[in-house]
């Protein structure tokens, strides 16, 4: 059942090399994106809350969102008083779909979208998701995903194995130059 899957979600990953590697990538991306400690970040999908304690350690106000209410139940248990105890009253967990989140325009300082895009085989789906994330974020959007690096060039023996890598990219909005800066350039 979906509830049983949600209960097992974190147990197979937390404390593994993959968990450590992914968290290091997320931390590095957040530093590169220069997101201030008091920023309001959306973690979508937050799943069972594995990254919530990490985000809270950096001082972020966090909204965790997932399409599954069962995952949010687990996230509340993992990050709440019975678990890591890192959630505060200002933090929130909500059911939301990446394609239509229901959040207001520009309501987050940044968005973290961890390990979701690998499930979107069509570029159209990734573009739709990015469009929605851009709509709700005032600042950077950090996207991380696992990618299959299999190639047609490999021998048939190698093709039977998946070569998984991890990719993280950060979309930052370009700063608009104000009219004064433009005029100064013209006069120089």
PDB file of C-alpha atoms in Angstrom:
ATOM      1  CA  UNK A   1       0.000   0.000   0.000  1.00  0.00           C
ATOM      2  CA  UNK A   2       1.029   3.648  -0.370  1.00  0.00           C
ATOM      3  CA  UNK A   3       1.201   4.018   3.421  1.00  0.00           C
ATOM      4  CA  UNK A   4       3.619   1.082   3.765  1.00  0.00           C
ATOM      5  CA  UNK A   5       5.783   2.453   0.950  1.00  0.00           C
ATOM      6  CA  UNK A   6       5.912   5.836   2.683  1.00  0.00           C
ATOM      7  CA  UNK A   7       6.916   4.192   5.981  1.00  0.00           C
ATOM      8  CA  UNK A   8       9.869   2.442   4.290  1.00  0.00           C
ATOM      9  CA  UNK A   9      10.918   5.441   2.194  1.00  0.00           C
ATOM     10  CA  UNK A  10      13.618   6.918   4.462  1.00  0.00           C
ATOM     11  CA  UNK A  11      14.747   3.686   6.105  1.00  0.00           C
ATOM     12  CA  UNK A  12      16.481   2.392   2.965  1.00  0.00           C
ATOM     13  CA  UNK A  13      18.440   5.605   2.323  1.00  0.00           C
ATOM     14  CA  UNK A  14      19.279   7.451   5.556  1.00  0.00           C
ATOM     15  CA  UNK A  15      22.857   6.858   6.641  1.00  0.00           C
ATOM     16  CA  UNK A  16      23.985   5.349   3.328  1.00  0.00           C
ATOM     17  CA  UNK A  17      26.763   6.634   1.066  1.00  0.00           C
ATOM     18  CA  UNK A  18      24.083   7.797  -1.362  1.00  0.00           C
ATOM     19  CA  UNK A  19      22.397   9.794   1.400  1.00  0.00           C
ATOM     20  CA  UNK A  20      25.688  11.443   2.355  1.00  0.00           C
ATOM     21  CA  UNK A  21      26.630  12.191  -1.261  1.00  0.00           C
ATOM     22  CA  UNK A  22      23.222  13.656  -2.084  1.00  0.00           C
ATOM     23  CA  UNK A  23      23.185  15.840   1.004  1.00  0.00           C
ATOM     24  CA  UNK A  24      26.665  17.164   0.185  1.00  0.00           C
ATOM     25  CA  UNK A  25      25.477  18.039  -3.329  1.00  0.00           C
ATOM     26  CA  UNK A  26      22.392  19.816  -1.981  1.00  0.00           C
ATOM     27  CA  UNK A  27      24.458  21.783   0.575  1.00  0.00           C
ATOM     28  CA  UNK A  28      26.971  22.830  -2.075  1.00  0.00           C
ATOM     29  CA  UNK A  29      24.171  23.901  -4.425  1.00  0.00           C
ATOM     30  CA  UNK A  30      22.480  25.981  -1.737  1.00  0.00           C
ATOM     31  CA  UNK A  31      25.812  27.678  -0.966  1.00  0.00           C
ATOM     32  CA  UNK A  32      26.482  28.376  -4.659  1.00  0.00           C
ATOM     33  CA  UNK A  33      22.959  29.792  -4.988  1.00  0.00           C
ATOM     34  CA  UNK A  34      23.814  32.126  -2.078  1.00  0.00           C
ATOM     35  CA  UNK A  35      20.502  31.583  -0.310  1.00  0.00           C
ATOM     36  CA  UNK A  36      20.511  33.512   3.004  1.00  0.00           C
ATOM     37  CA  UNK A  37      19.898  31.651   6.280  1.00  0.00           C
ATOM     38  CA  UNK A  38      16.493  33.211   6.945  1.00  0.00           C
ATOM     39  CA  UNK A  39      15.116  32.420   3.469  1.00  0.00           C
ATOM     40  CA  UNK A  40      11.794  30.643   2.970  1.00  0.00           C
ATOM     41  CA  UNK A  41      12.514  27.489   0.947  1.00  0.00           C
ATOM     42  CA  UNK A  42      10.091  25.073  -0.655  1.00  0.00           C
ATOM     43  CA  UNK A  43      11.245  21.431  -0.647  1.00  0.00           C
ATOM     44  CA  UNK A  44       9.168  19.778  -3.392  1.00  0.00           C
ATOM     45  CA  UNK A  45       8.885  16.830  -3.306  1.00  0.00           C
ATOM     46  CA  UNK A  46       9.874  16.487   0.328  1.00  0.00           C
ATOM     47  CA  UNK A  47       8.929  12.813   0.375  1.00  0.00           C
ATOM     48  CA  UNK A  48       9.272  11.419   3.887  1.00  0.00           C
ATOM     49  CA  UNK A  49      11.227  14.494   5.038  1.00  0.00           C
ATOM     50  CA  UNK A  50      14.807  13.265   4.660  1.00  0.00           C
ATOM     51  CA  UNK A  51      16.173  16.743   3.769  1.00  0.00           C
ATOM     52  CA  UNK A  52      14.082  18.772   6.229  1.00  0.00           C
ATOM     53  CA  UNK A  53      16.581  18.513   9.146  1.00  0.00           C
ATOM     54  CA  UNK A  54      19.419  19.518   6.797  1.00  0.00           C
ATOM     55  CA  UNK A  55      17.515  22.597   5.593  1.00  0.00           C
ATOM     56  CA  UNK A  56      16.610  23.550   9.162  1.00  0.00           C
ATOM     57  CA  UNK A  57      20.288  23.324  10.242  1.00  0.00           C
ATOM     58  CA  UNK A  58      21.008  26.117   7.747  1.00  0.00           C
ATOM     59  CA  UNK A  59      18.357  28.307   9.372  1.00  0.00           C
ATOM     60  CA  UNK A  60      15.812  28.198   6.555  1.00  0.00           C
ATOM     61  CA  UNK A  61      12.089  28.528   7.038  1.00  0.00           C
ATOM     62  CA  UNK A  62      10.846  25.416   5.232  1.00  0.00           C
ATOM     63  CA  UNK A  63       7.675  24.408   3.470  1.00  0.00           C
ATOM     64  CA  UNK A  64       7.752  20.741   2.559  1.00  0.00           C
ATOM     65  CA  UNK A  65       5.342  19.630  -0.133  1.00  0.00           C
ATOM     66  CA  UNK A  66       4.565  16.304  -1.739  1.00  0.00           C
ATOM     67  CA  UNK A  67       1.819  14.889  -3.908  1.00  0.00           C
ATOM     68  CA  UNK A  68       1.332  12.092  -1.337  1.00  0.00           C
ATOM     69  CA  UNK A  69      -0.356  12.791   1.975  1.00  0.00           C
ATOM     70  CA  UNK A  70       1.169   9.546   3.275  1.00  0.00           C
ATOM     71  CA  UNK A  71       4.670  10.849   2.557  1.00  0.00           C
ATOM     72  CA  UNK A  72       3.838  14.041   4.442  1.00  0.00           C
ATOM     73  CA  UNK A  73       2.667  11.953   7.408  1.00  0.00           C
ATOM     74  CA  UNK A  74       6.081  10.284   7.456  1.00  0.00           C
ATOM     75  CA  UNK A  75       7.846  13.630   7.007  1.00  0.00           C
ATOM     76  CA  UNK A  76       5.975  15.006  10.021  1.00  0.00           C
ATOM     77  CA  UNK A  77       7.010  11.941  12.072  1.00  0.00           C
ATOM     78  CA  UNK A  78      10.639  12.080  10.906  1.00  0.00           C
ATOM     79  CA  UNK A  79      11.178  15.825  11.310  1.00  0.00           C
ATOM     80  CA  UNK A  80       8.688  16.420  14.125  1.00  0.00           C
ATOM     81  CA  UNK A  81       8.827  15.973  17.921  1.00  0.00           C
ATOM     82  CA  UNK A  82       9.000  12.167  17.718  1.00  0.00           C
ATOM     83  CA  UNK A  83      11.972  12.254  15.342  1.00  0.00           C
ATOM     84  CA  UNK A  84      14.566  14.907  14.535  1.00  0.00           C
ATOM     85  CA  UNK A  85      12.412  17.585  16.212  1.00  0.00           C
ATOM     86  CA  UNK A  86      13.534  20.297  13.790  1.00  0.00           C
ATOM     87  CA  UNK A  87      10.219  21.694  12.543  1.00  0.00           C
ATOM     88  CA  UNK A  88       9.002  24.967  14.008  1.00  0.00           C
ATOM     89  CA  UNK A  89       5.590  26.625  13.949  1.00  0.00           C
ATOM     90  CA  UNK A  90       6.711  28.730  10.974  1.00  0.00           C
ATOM     91  CA  UNK A  91       7.422  25.585   8.931  1.00  0.00           C
ATOM     92  CA  UNK A  92       4.697  23.863   6.970  1.00  0.00           C
ATOM     93  CA  UNK A  93       3.952  20.576   5.205  1.00  0.00           C
ATOM     94  CA  UNK A  94       1.379  20.604   2.395  1.00  0.00           C
ATOM     95  CA  UNK A  95       0.039  18.351  -0.327  1.00  0.00           C
ATOM     96  CA  UNK A  96       1.029  19.851  -3.697  1.00  0.00           C
ATOM     97  CA  UNK A  97       1.632  18.702  -7.261  1.00  0.00           C
ATOM     98  CA  UNK A  98       4.717  20.096  -9.027  1.00  0.00           C
ATOM     99  CA  UNK A  99       2.656  20.940 -12.125  1.00  0.00           C
ATOM    100  CA  UNK A 100      -0.019  22.908 -10.219  1.00  0.00           C
ATOM    101  CA  UNK A 101       1.213  23.646  -6.722  1.00  0.00           C
ATOM    102  CA  UNK A 102      -1.543  26.003  -5.668  1.00  0.00           C
ATOM    103  CA  UNK A 103       1.025  28.365  -4.113  1.00  0.00           C
ATOM    104  CA  UNK A 104       0.899  32.105  -4.784  1.00  0.00           C
ATOM    105  CA  UNK A 105       3.267  33.725  -7.284  1.00  0.00           C
ATOM    106  CA  UNK A 106       6.767  34.434  -5.938  1.00  0.00           C
ATOM    107  CA  UNK A 107       5.917  33.199  -2.421  1.00  0.00           C
ATOM    108  CA  UNK A 108       9.251  31.379  -1.830  1.00  0.00           C
ATOM    109  CA  UNK A 109      12.770  32.789  -1.726  1.00  0.00           C
ATOM    110  CA  UNK A 110      14.067  29.566  -3.298  1.00  0.00           C
ATOM    111  CA  UNK A 111      12.891  26.111  -4.330  1.00  0.00           C
ATOM    112  CA  UNK A 112      14.626  22.762  -3.886  1.00  0.00           C
ATOM    113  CA  UNK A 113      13.383  19.997  -6.180  1.00  0.00           C
ATOM    114  CA  UNK A 114      15.332  16.884  -5.188  1.00  0.00           C
ATOM    115  CA  UNK A 115      15.157  13.577  -7.095  1.00  0.00           C
ATOM    116  CA  UNK A 116      11.960  14.204  -9.032  1.00  0.00           C
ATOM    117  CA  UNK A 117      13.006  15.011 -12.592  1.00  0.00           C
ATOM    118  CA  UNK A 118      14.442  11.544 -13.152  1.00  0.00           C
ATOM    119  CA  UNK A 119      10.837  10.327 -13.283  1.00  0.00           C
ATOM    120  CA  UNK A 120       9.931  12.667 -16.157  1.00  0.00           C
ATOM    121  CA  UNK A 121      11.032  10.947 -19.374  1.00  0.00           C
ATOM    122  CA  UNK A 122       9.612  13.674 -21.614  1.00  0.00           C
ATOM    123  CA  UNK A 123      11.232  17.101 -21.772  1.00  0.00           C
ATOM    124  CA  UNK A 124       7.746  18.640 -21.966  1.00  0.00           C
ATOM    125  CA  UNK A 125       7.049  17.423 -18.401  1.00  0.00           C
ATOM    126  CA  UNK A 126      10.320  18.840 -17.087  1.00  0.00           C
ATOM    127  CA  UNK A 127       9.586  22.172 -18.774  1.00  0.00           C
ATOM    128  CA  UNK A 128       6.072  22.321 -17.286  1.00  0.00           C
ATOM    129  CA  UNK A 129       7.445  21.585 -13.812  1.00  0.00           C
ATOM    130  CA  UNK A 130      10.170  24.235 -14.162  1.00  0.00           C
ATOM    131  CA  UNK A 131       7.613  26.774 -15.356  1.00  0.00           C
ATOM    132  CA  UNK A 132       5.527  26.212 -12.212  1.00  0.00           C
ATOM    133  CA  UNK A 133       8.588  26.315  -9.929  1.00  0.00           C
ATOM    134  CA  UNK A 134       9.708  29.558 -11.569  1.00  0.00           C
ATOM    135  CA  UNK A 135       6.250  31.051 -11.004  1.00  0.00           C
ATOM    136  CA  UNK A 136       6.331  30.424  -7.243  1.00  0.00           C
ATOM    137  CA  UNK A 137      10.000  31.275  -6.593  1.00  0.00           C
ATOM    138  CA  UNK A 138      11.490  34.763  -6.175  1.00  0.00           C
ATOM    139  CA  UNK A 139      14.990  33.334  -6.364  1.00  0.00           C
ATOM    140  CA  UNK A 140      16.989  30.270  -7.315  1.00  0.00           C
ATOM    141  CA  UNK A 141      15.539  26.883  -8.153  1.00  0.00           C
ATOM    142  CA  UNK A 142      17.859  24.028  -7.219  1.00  0.00           C
ATOM    143  CA  UNK A 143      17.079  20.800  -9.070  1.00  0.00           C
ATOM    144  CA  UNK A 144      18.867  17.532  -8.413  1.00  0.00           C
ATOM    145  CA  UNK A 145      18.290  14.204 -10.074  1.00  0.00           C
ATOM    146  CA  UNK A 146      19.840  10.860 -10.830  1.00  0.00           C
ATOM    147  CA  UNK A 147      20.622  10.296 -14.476  1.00  0.00           C
ATOM    148  CA  UNK A 148      21.267   7.116 -16.413  1.00  0.00           C
ATOM    149  CA  UNK A 149      24.496   7.366 -18.405  1.00  0.00           C
ATOM    150  CA  UNK A 150      24.082   4.209 -20.477  1.00  0.00           C
ATOM    151  CA  UNK A 151      25.194   4.684 -24.024  1.00  0.00           C
ATOM    152  CA  UNK A 152      24.713   2.895 -27.331  1.00  0.00           C
ATOM    153  CA  UNK A 153      28.506   2.713 -27.595  1.00  0.00           C
ATOM    154  CA  UNK A 154      28.835   0.272 -24.691  1.00  0.00           C
ATOM    155  CA  UNK A 155      29.153  -3.430 -25.330  1.00  0.00           C
ATOM    156  CA  UNK A 156      26.090  -5.610 -24.831  1.00  0.00           C
ATOM    157  CA  UNK A 157      27.529  -6.805 -21.499  1.00  0.00           C
ATOM    158  CA  UNK A 158      27.801  -3.239 -20.225  1.00  0.00           C
ATOM    159  CA  UNK A 159      24.358  -2.344 -21.521  1.00  0.00           C
ATOM    160  CA  UNK A 160      22.802  -4.772 -19.075  1.00  0.00           C
ATOM    161  CA  UNK A 161      23.965  -2.516 -16.203  1.00  0.00           C
ATOM    162  CA  UNK A 162      22.813   0.993 -15.437  1.00  0.00           C
ATOM    163  CA  UNK A 163      25.481   3.584 -14.823  1.00  0.00           C
ATOM    164  CA  UNK A 164      23.933   6.094 -12.500  1.00  0.00           C
ATOM    165  CA  UNK A 165      25.326   9.519 -11.908  1.00  0.00           C
ATOM    166  CA  UNK A 166      23.977  12.445  -9.964  1.00  0.00           C
ATOM    167  CA  UNK A 167      23.355  15.884 -11.380  1.00  0.00           C
ATOM    168  CA  UNK A 168      22.479  19.137  -9.663  1.00  0.00           C
ATOM    169  CA  UNK A 169      21.794  22.449 -11.313  1.00  0.00           C
ATOM    170  CA  UNK A 170      20.707  25.779 -10.020  1.00  0.00           C
ATOM    171  CA  UNK A 171      18.585  28.204 -11.981  1.00  0.00           C
ATOM    172  CA  UNK A 172      19.144  31.782 -10.883  1.00  0.00           C
ATOM    173  CA  UNK A 173      17.138  34.642 -12.220  1.00  0.00           C
ATOM    174  CA  UNK A 174      19.039  37.349 -14.023  1.00  0.00           C
ATOM    175  CA  UNK A 175      19.143  40.632 -12.192  1.00  0.00           C
ATOM    176  CA  UNK A 176      17.535  43.446 -14.113  1.00  0.00           C
ATOM    177  CA  UNK A 177      19.744  46.462 -14.632  1.00  0.00           C
ATOM    178  CA  UNK A 178      18.126  49.637 -13.543  1.00  0.00           C
ATOM    179  CA  UNK A 179      17.807  52.622 -15.888  1.00  0.00           C
ATOM    180  CA  UNK A 180      20.524  54.614 -14.083  1.00  0.00           C
ATOM    181  CA  UNK A 181      23.126  51.902 -14.717  1.00  0.00           C
ATOM    182  CA  UNK A 182      22.140  51.783 -18.397  1.00  0.00           C
ATOM    183  CA  UNK A 183      22.442  55.566 -18.752  1.00  0.00           C
ATOM    184  CA  UNK A 184      25.891  55.567 -17.120  1.00  0.00           C
ATOM    185  CA  UNK A 185      27.119  52.990 -19.620  1.00  0.00           C
ATOM    186  CA  UNK A 186      25.830  55.066 -22.531  1.00  0.00           C
ATOM    187  CA  UNK A 187      27.585  58.231 -21.346  1.00  0.00           C
ATOM    188  CA  UNK A 188      30.945  56.546 -20.818  1.00  0.00           C
TER     189      UNK A 188
END
